[in-house]
mmCIF file with all atom_site columns, C-alpha atoms in Angstrom:
data_model
loop_
_atom_site.group_PDB
_atom_site.id
_atom_site.type_symbol
_atom_site.label_atom_id
_atom_site.label_alt_id
_atom_site.label_comp_id
_atom_site.label_asym_id
_atom_site.label_entity_id
_atom_site.label_seq_id
_atom_site.pdbx_PDB_ins_code
_atom_site.Cartn_x
_atom_site.Cartn_y
_atom_site.Cartn_z
_atom_site.occupancy
_atom_site.B_iso_or_equiv
_atom_site.pdbx_formal_charge
_atom_site.auth_seq_id
_atom_site.auth_comp_id
_atom_site.auth_asym_id
_atom_site.auth_atom_id
_atom_site.pdbx_PDB_model_num
ATOM 1   C CA . MET A 1 1   ? 14.092  -25.031 47.359  1.00 60.00 ? 7   MET A CA 1
ATOM 2   C CA . PHE A 1 2   ? 11.068  -22.857 46.593  1.00 69.00 ? 8   PHE A CA 1
ATOM 3   C CA . ASP A 1 3   ? 9.162   -21.254 49.427  1.00 82.00 ? 9   ASP A CA 1
ATOM 4   C CA . ILE A 1 4   ? 5.669   -19.898 48.733  1.00 85.00 ? 10  ILE A CA 1
ATOM 5   C CA . ASP A 1 5   ? 5.636   -17.734 51.847  1.00 86.00 ? 11  ASP A CA 1
ATOM 6   C CA . GLU A 1 6   ? 8.824   -16.001 50.769  1.00 88.00 ? 12  GLU A CA 1
ATOM 7   C CA . LEU A 1 7   ? 7.340   -15.352 47.324  1.00 85.00 ? 13  LEU A CA 1
ATOM 8   C CA . ARG A 1 8   ? 4.199   -13.869 48.909  1.00 88.00 ? 14  ARG A CA 1
ATOM 9   C CA . GLU A 1 9   ? 6.292   -11.552 51.046  1.00 88.00 ? 15  GLU A CA 1
ATOM 10  C CA . LYS A 1 10  ? 8.220   -10.335 48.003  1.00 87.00 ? 16  LYS A CA 1
ATOM 11  C CA . ILE A 1 11  ? 4.994   -9.710  46.089  1.00 85.00 ? 17  ILE A CA 1
ATOM 12  C CA . ASP A 1 12  ? 3.448   -7.858  49.051  1.00 88.00 ? 18  ASP A CA 1
ATOM 13  C CA . ASP A 1 13  ? 6.618   -5.795  49.379  1.00 87.00 ? 19  ASP A CA 1
ATOM 14  C CA . LEU A 1 14  ? 6.500   -4.985  45.665  1.00 84.00 ? 20  LEU A CA 1
ATOM 15  C CA . ILE A 1 15  ? 2.821   -3.987  45.840  1.00 86.00 ? 21  ILE A CA 1
ATOM 16  C CA . GLN A 1 16  ? 3.316   -1.712  48.820  1.00 88.00 ? 22  GLN A CA 1
ATOM 17  C CA . ASN A 1 17  ? 6.685   -0.153  47.947  1.00 89.00 ? 23  ASN A CA 1
ATOM 18  C CA . ARG A 1 18  ? 6.553   -0.041  44.150  1.00 87.00 ? 24  ARG A CA 1
ATOM 19  C CA . PRO A 1 19  ? 2.954   -0.283  42.938  1.00 86.00 ? 25  PRO A CA 1
ATOM 20  C CA . VAL A 1 20  ? 3.697   1.254   39.521  1.00 89.00 ? 26  VAL A CA 1
ATOM 21  C CA . ILE A 1 21  ? 6.190   -1.470  38.654  1.00 88.00 ? 27  ILE A CA 1
ATOM 22  C CA . PHE A 1 22  ? 3.865   -4.198  39.935  1.00 87.00 ? 28  PHE A CA 1
ATOM 23  C CA . PHE A 1 23  ? 0.864   -3.011  37.941  1.00 90.00 ? 29  PHE A CA 1
ATOM 24  C CA . THR A 1 24  ? 2.990   -2.439  34.824  1.00 92.00 ? 30  THR A CA 1
ATOM 25  C CA . VAL A 1 25  ? 4.259   -6.018  34.965  1.00 90.00 ? 31  VAL A CA 1
ATOM 26  C CA . LEU A 1 26  ? 0.733   -7.246  35.655  1.00 92.00 ? 32  LEU A CA 1
ATOM 27  C CA . PHE A 1 27  ? -0.582  -5.282  32.638  1.00 95.00 ? 33  PHE A CA 1
ATOM 28  C CA . ILE A 1 28  ? 2.139   -6.669  30.353  1.00 97.00 ? 34  ILE A CA 1
ATOM 29  C CA . ILE A 1 29  ? 1.330   -10.216 31.469  1.00 96.00 ? 35  ILE A CA 1
ATOM 30  C CA . PHE A 1 30  ? -2.365  -9.542  30.825  1.00 97.00 ? 36  PHE A CA 1
ATOM 31  C CA . LEU A 1 31  ? -1.655  -8.231  27.304  1.00 97.00 ? 37  LEU A CA 1
ATOM 32  C CA . PHE A 1 32  ? 0.523   -11.261 26.571  1.00 97.00 ? 38  PHE A CA 1
ATOM 33  C CA . LEU A 1 33  ? -2.169  -13.681 27.702  1.00 97.00 ? 39  LEU A CA 1
ATOM 34  C CA . ALA A 1 34  ? -4.894  -11.815 25.794  1.00 97.00 ? 40  ALA A CA 1
ATOM 35  C CA . GLY A 1 35  ? -2.779  -11.900 22.626  1.00 96.00 ? 41  GLY A CA 1
ATOM 36  C CA . LEU A 1 36  ? -2.075  -15.579 23.131  1.00 95.00 ? 42  LEU A CA 1
ATOM 37  C CA . ILE A 1 37  ? -5.803  -16.301 23.516  1.00 95.00 ? 43  ILE A CA 1
ATOM 38  C CA . ILE A 1 38  ? -6.692  -14.266 20.406  1.00 93.00 ? 44  ILE A CA 1
ATOM 39  C CA . LEU A 1 39  ? -3.968  -15.986 18.388  1.00 92.00 ? 45  LEU A CA 1
ATOM 40  C CA . THR A 1 40  ? -5.168  -19.399 19.529  1.00 91.00 ? 46  THR A CA 1
ATOM 41  C CA . ILE A 1 41  ? -8.761  -18.599 18.591  1.00 89.00 ? 47  ILE A CA 1
ATOM 42  C CA . GLN A 1 42  ? -7.816  -17.280 15.150  1.00 86.00 ? 48  GLN A CA 1
ATOM 43  C CA . THR A 1 43  ? -5.651  -20.253 14.284  1.00 84.00 ? 49  THR A CA 1
ATOM 44  C CA . SER A 1 44  ? -8.152  -22.807 15.536  1.00 83.00 ? 50  SER A CA 1
ATOM 45  C CA . VAL A 1 45  ? -11.104 -21.464 13.537  1.00 76.00 ? 51  VAL A CA 1
ATOM 46  C CA . LYS A 1 46  ? -11.089 -23.141 10.133  1.00 75.00 ? 52  LYS A CA 1
ATOM 47  C CA . THR A 1 47  ? -12.618 -21.207 7.272   1.00 75.00 ? 53  THR A CA 1
ATOM 48  C CA . LYS A 1 48  ? -14.056 -23.309 4.510   1.00 77.00 ? 54  LYS A CA 1
ATOM 49  C CA . TYR A 1 49  ? -12.814 -22.372 1.059   1.00 77.00 ? 55  TYR A CA 1
ATOM 50  C CA . VAL A 1 50  ? -15.574 -22.028 -1.493  1.00 81.00 ? 56  VAL A CA 1
ATOM 51  C CA . ALA A 1 51  ? -14.311 -22.351 -5.043  1.00 81.00 ? 57  ALA A CA 1
ATOM 52  C CA . PRO A 1 52  ? -15.853 -20.012 -7.588  1.00 78.00 ? 58  PRO A CA 1
ATOM 53  C CA . ALA A 1 53  ? -18.391 -21.605 -9.878  1.00 81.00 ? 59  ALA A CA 1
ATOM 54  C CA . ALA A 1 54  ? -16.910 -22.921 -13.099 1.00 79.00 ? 60  ALA A CA 1
ATOM 55  C CA . GLN A 1 55  ? -18.037 -21.134 -16.228 1.00 75.00 ? 61  GLN A CA 1
ATOM 56  C CA . ASN A 1 56  ? -17.980 -22.752 -19.630 1.00 78.00 ? 62  ASN A CA 1
ATOM 57  C CA . PHE A 1 57  ? -16.293 -20.761 -22.354 1.00 75.00 ? 63  PHE A CA 1
ATOM 58  C CA . THR A 1 58  ? -18.182 -20.236 -25.556 1.00 79.00 ? 64  THR A CA 1
ATOM 59  C CA . ALA A 1 59  ? -16.670 -18.494 -28.540 1.00 78.00 ? 65  ALA A CA 1
ATOM 60  C CA . ASP A 1 60  ? -19.986 -16.836 -29.418 1.00 81.00 ? 66  ASP A CA 1
ATOM 61  C CA . ALA A 1 61  ? -20.402 -15.185 -26.030 1.00 78.00 ? 67  ALA A CA 1
ATOM 62  C CA . PRO A 1 62  ? -20.492 -11.394 -26.153 1.00 81.00 ? 68  PRO A CA 1
ATOM 63  C CA . VAL A 1 63  ? -17.466 -9.537  -24.871 1.00 80.00 ? 69  VAL A CA 1
ATOM 64  C CA . LEU A 1 64  ? -18.146 -7.917  -21.516 1.00 79.00 ? 70  LEU A CA 1
ATOM 65  C CA . ILE A 1 65  ? -16.530 -4.519  -21.438 1.00 82.00 ? 71  ILE A CA 1
ATOM 66  C CA . PRO A 1 66  ? -16.349 -2.872  -18.024 1.00 79.00 ? 72  PRO A CA 1
ATOM 67  C CA . SER A 1 67  ? -17.939 0.515   -17.742 1.00 81.00 ? 73  SER A CA 1
ATOM 68  C CA . PRO A 1 68  ? -15.439 3.389   -17.737 1.00 79.00 ? 74  PRO A CA 1
ATOM 69  C CA . PRO A 1 69  ? -14.973 5.418   -14.588 1.00 75.00 ? 75  PRO A CA 1
ATOM 70  C CA . THR A 1 70  ? -17.182 8.472   -14.448 1.00 74.00 ? 76  THR A CA 1
ATOM 71  C CA . PRO A 1 71  ? -16.366 11.719  -12.695 1.00 68.00 ? 77  PRO A CA 1
ATOM 72  C CA . GLU A 1 72  ? -18.264 12.474  -9.550  1.00 67.00 ? 78  GLU A CA 1
ATOM 73  C CA . GLN A 1 73  ? -21.444 14.457  -9.947  1.00 66.00 ? 79  GLN A CA 1
ATOM 74  C CA . ASP A 1 74  ? -20.160 17.410  -7.953  1.00 66.00 ? 80  ASP A CA 1
ATOM 75  C CA . TYR A 1 75  ? -16.911 17.587  -9.917  1.00 66.00 ? 81  TYR A CA 1
ATOM 76  C CA . TYR A 1 76  ? -16.295 20.770  -11.820 1.00 66.00 ? 82  TYR A CA 1
ATOM 77  C CA . PRO A 1 77  ? -13.091 21.587  -13.677 1.00 65.00 ? 83  PRO A CA 1
ATOM 78  C CA . PHE A 1 78  ? -10.955 24.208  -12.032 1.00 69.00 ? 84  PHE A CA 1
ATOM 79  C CA . ARG A 1 79  ? -10.540 26.164  -15.208 1.00 71.00 ? 85  ARG A CA 1
ATOM 80  C CA . THR A 1 80  ? -11.254 25.838  -18.885 1.00 74.00 ? 86  THR A CA 1
ATOM 81  C CA . THR A 1 81  ? -8.259  24.760  -20.918 1.00 73.00 ? 87  THR A CA 1
ATOM 82  C CA . GLU A 1 82  ? -7.439  25.951  -24.386 1.00 75.00 ? 88  GLU A CA 1
ATOM 83  C CA . SER A 1 83  ? -6.670  23.506  -27.171 1.00 81.00 ? 89  SER A CA 1
ATOM 84  C CA . THR A 1 84  ? -3.434  25.355  -28.000 1.00 86.00 ? 90  THR A CA 1
ATOM 85  C CA . TRP A 1 85  ? -0.808  27.198  -26.004 1.00 84.00 ? 91  TRP A CA 1
ATOM 86  C CA . ASN A 1 86  ? -0.256  30.886  -26.394 1.00 87.00 ? 92  ASN A CA 1
ATOM 87  C CA . LYS A 1 87  ? 3.282   32.194  -26.893 1.00 89.00 ? 93  LYS A CA 1
ATOM 88  C CA . GLU A 1 88  ? 3.912   32.815  -23.162 1.00 90.00 ? 94  GLU A CA 1
ATOM 89  C CA . GLU A 1 89  ? 2.821   29.292  -22.199 1.00 87.00 ? 95  GLU A CA 1
ATOM 90  C CA . ALA A 1 90  ? 4.932   27.767  -24.958 1.00 87.00 ? 96  ALA A CA 1
ATOM 91  C CA . GLU A 1 91  ? 8.004   29.646  -23.752 1.00 87.00 ? 97  GLU A CA 1
ATOM 92  C CA . ARG A 1 92  ? 7.292   28.651  -20.156 1.00 88.00 ? 98  ARG A CA 1
ATOM 93  C CA . TRP A 1 93  ? 6.534   24.945  -20.599 1.00 86.00 ? 99  TRP A CA 1
ATOM 94  C CA . PHE A 1 94  ? 8.238   23.807  -23.803 1.00 86.00 ? 100 PHE A CA 1
ATOM 95  C CA . SER A 1 95  ? 11.960  23.272  -23.961 1.00 86.00 ? 101 SER A CA 1
ATOM 96  C CA . TYR A 1 96  ? 13.780  22.448  -27.147 1.00 85.00 ? 102 TYR A CA 1
ATOM 97  C CA . PRO A 1 97  ? 15.758  19.204  -27.014 1.00 87.00 ? 103 PRO A CA 1
ATOM 98  C CA . ASP A 1 98  ? 19.519  19.512  -27.148 1.00 90.00 ? 104 ASP A CA 1
ATOM 99  C CA . SER A 1 99  ? 21.723  17.672  -29.644 1.00 91.00 ? 105 SER A CA 1
ATOM 100 C CA . LYS A 1 100 ? 22.518  14.799  -27.231 1.00 93.00 ? 106 LYS A CA 1
ATOM 101 C CA . ILE A 1 101 ? 18.834  13.949  -26.785 1.00 92.00 ? 107 ILE A CA 1
ATOM 102 C CA . MET A 1 102 ? 18.227  14.213  -30.535 1.00 93.00 ? 108 MET A CA 1
ATOM 103 C CA . GLU A 1 103 ? 21.121  11.809  -31.209 1.00 94.00 ? 109 GLU A CA 1
ATOM 104 C CA . GLN A 1 104 ? 19.648  9.316   -28.723 1.00 94.00 ? 110 GLN A CA 1
ATOM 105 C CA . VAL A 1 105 ? 16.228  9.539   -30.371 1.00 93.00 ? 111 VAL A CA 1
ATOM 106 C CA . GLU A 1 106 ? 17.775  9.170   -33.824 1.00 94.00 ? 112 GLU A CA 1
ATOM 107 C CA . LYS A 1 107 ? 19.764  6.114   -32.704 1.00 94.00 ? 113 LYS A CA 1
ATOM 108 C CA . ALA A 1 108 ? 16.673  4.497   -31.150 1.00 94.00 ? 114 ALA A CA 1
ATOM 109 C CA . ASN A 1 109 ? 14.652  5.135   -34.332 1.00 93.00 ? 115 ASN A CA 1
ATOM 110 C CA . ASP A 1 110 ? 17.432  3.702   -36.513 1.00 90.00 ? 116 ASP A CA 1
ATOM 111 C CA . GLU A 1 111 ? 17.493  0.541   -34.368 1.00 89.00 ? 117 GLU A CA 1
ATOM 112 C CA . ILE A 1 112 ? 13.722  0.138   -34.759 1.00 90.00 ? 118 ILE A CA 1
ATOM 113 C CA . ILE A 1 113 ? 13.952  0.572   -38.544 1.00 89.00 ? 119 ILE A CA 1
ATOM 114 C CA . ASN A 1 114 ? 16.860  -1.879  -38.755 1.00 86.00 ? 120 ASN A CA 1
ATOM 115 C CA . ASP A 1 115 ? 14.894  -4.437  -36.739 1.00 86.00 ? 121 ASP A CA 1
ATOM 116 C CA . LEU A 1 116 ? 11.908  -4.045  -39.051 1.00 85.00 ? 122 LEU A CA 1
ATOM 117 C CA . THR A 1 117 ? 13.812  -4.108  -42.339 1.00 85.00 ? 123 THR A CA 1
ATOM 118 C CA . GLY A 1 118 ? 16.673  -6.357  -41.259 1.00 78.00 ? 124 GLY A CA 1
ATOM 119 C CA . VAL A 1 119 ? 14.842  -9.537  -42.228 1.00 64.00 ? 125 VAL A CA 1
ATOM 120 C CA . ALA A 1 120 ? 13.716  -8.155  -45.594 1.00 69.00 ? 126 ALA A CA 1
ATOM 121 C CA . PRO A 1 121 ? 15.795  -9.184  -48.642 1.00 60.00 ? 127 PRO A CA 1
#
């Protein structure tokens, strides 16, 4: 059946002849048990849910507007920007739309106008 002495001899043989394999297996078993203990602790701890306090709505209450984000104090713009492009910048960054794009824009605008005026007599 199962002999404890034979198992001890195999373990002793493994420790003496192949210690790297033995300690690697031992380390993996330790990590598995540690993970199992941590998982058990986390699932057994019950956290009590606290519902937020109910607030009554009143129509006369002032609207709370969040404050806008502000740049950091040490922030400085990299360069000053002009309000208009010069001719070189316009040639570099602006591209004229081709006829296909213009037809698509015209079609989309016509659909919007038809939707708006379609119900009018």
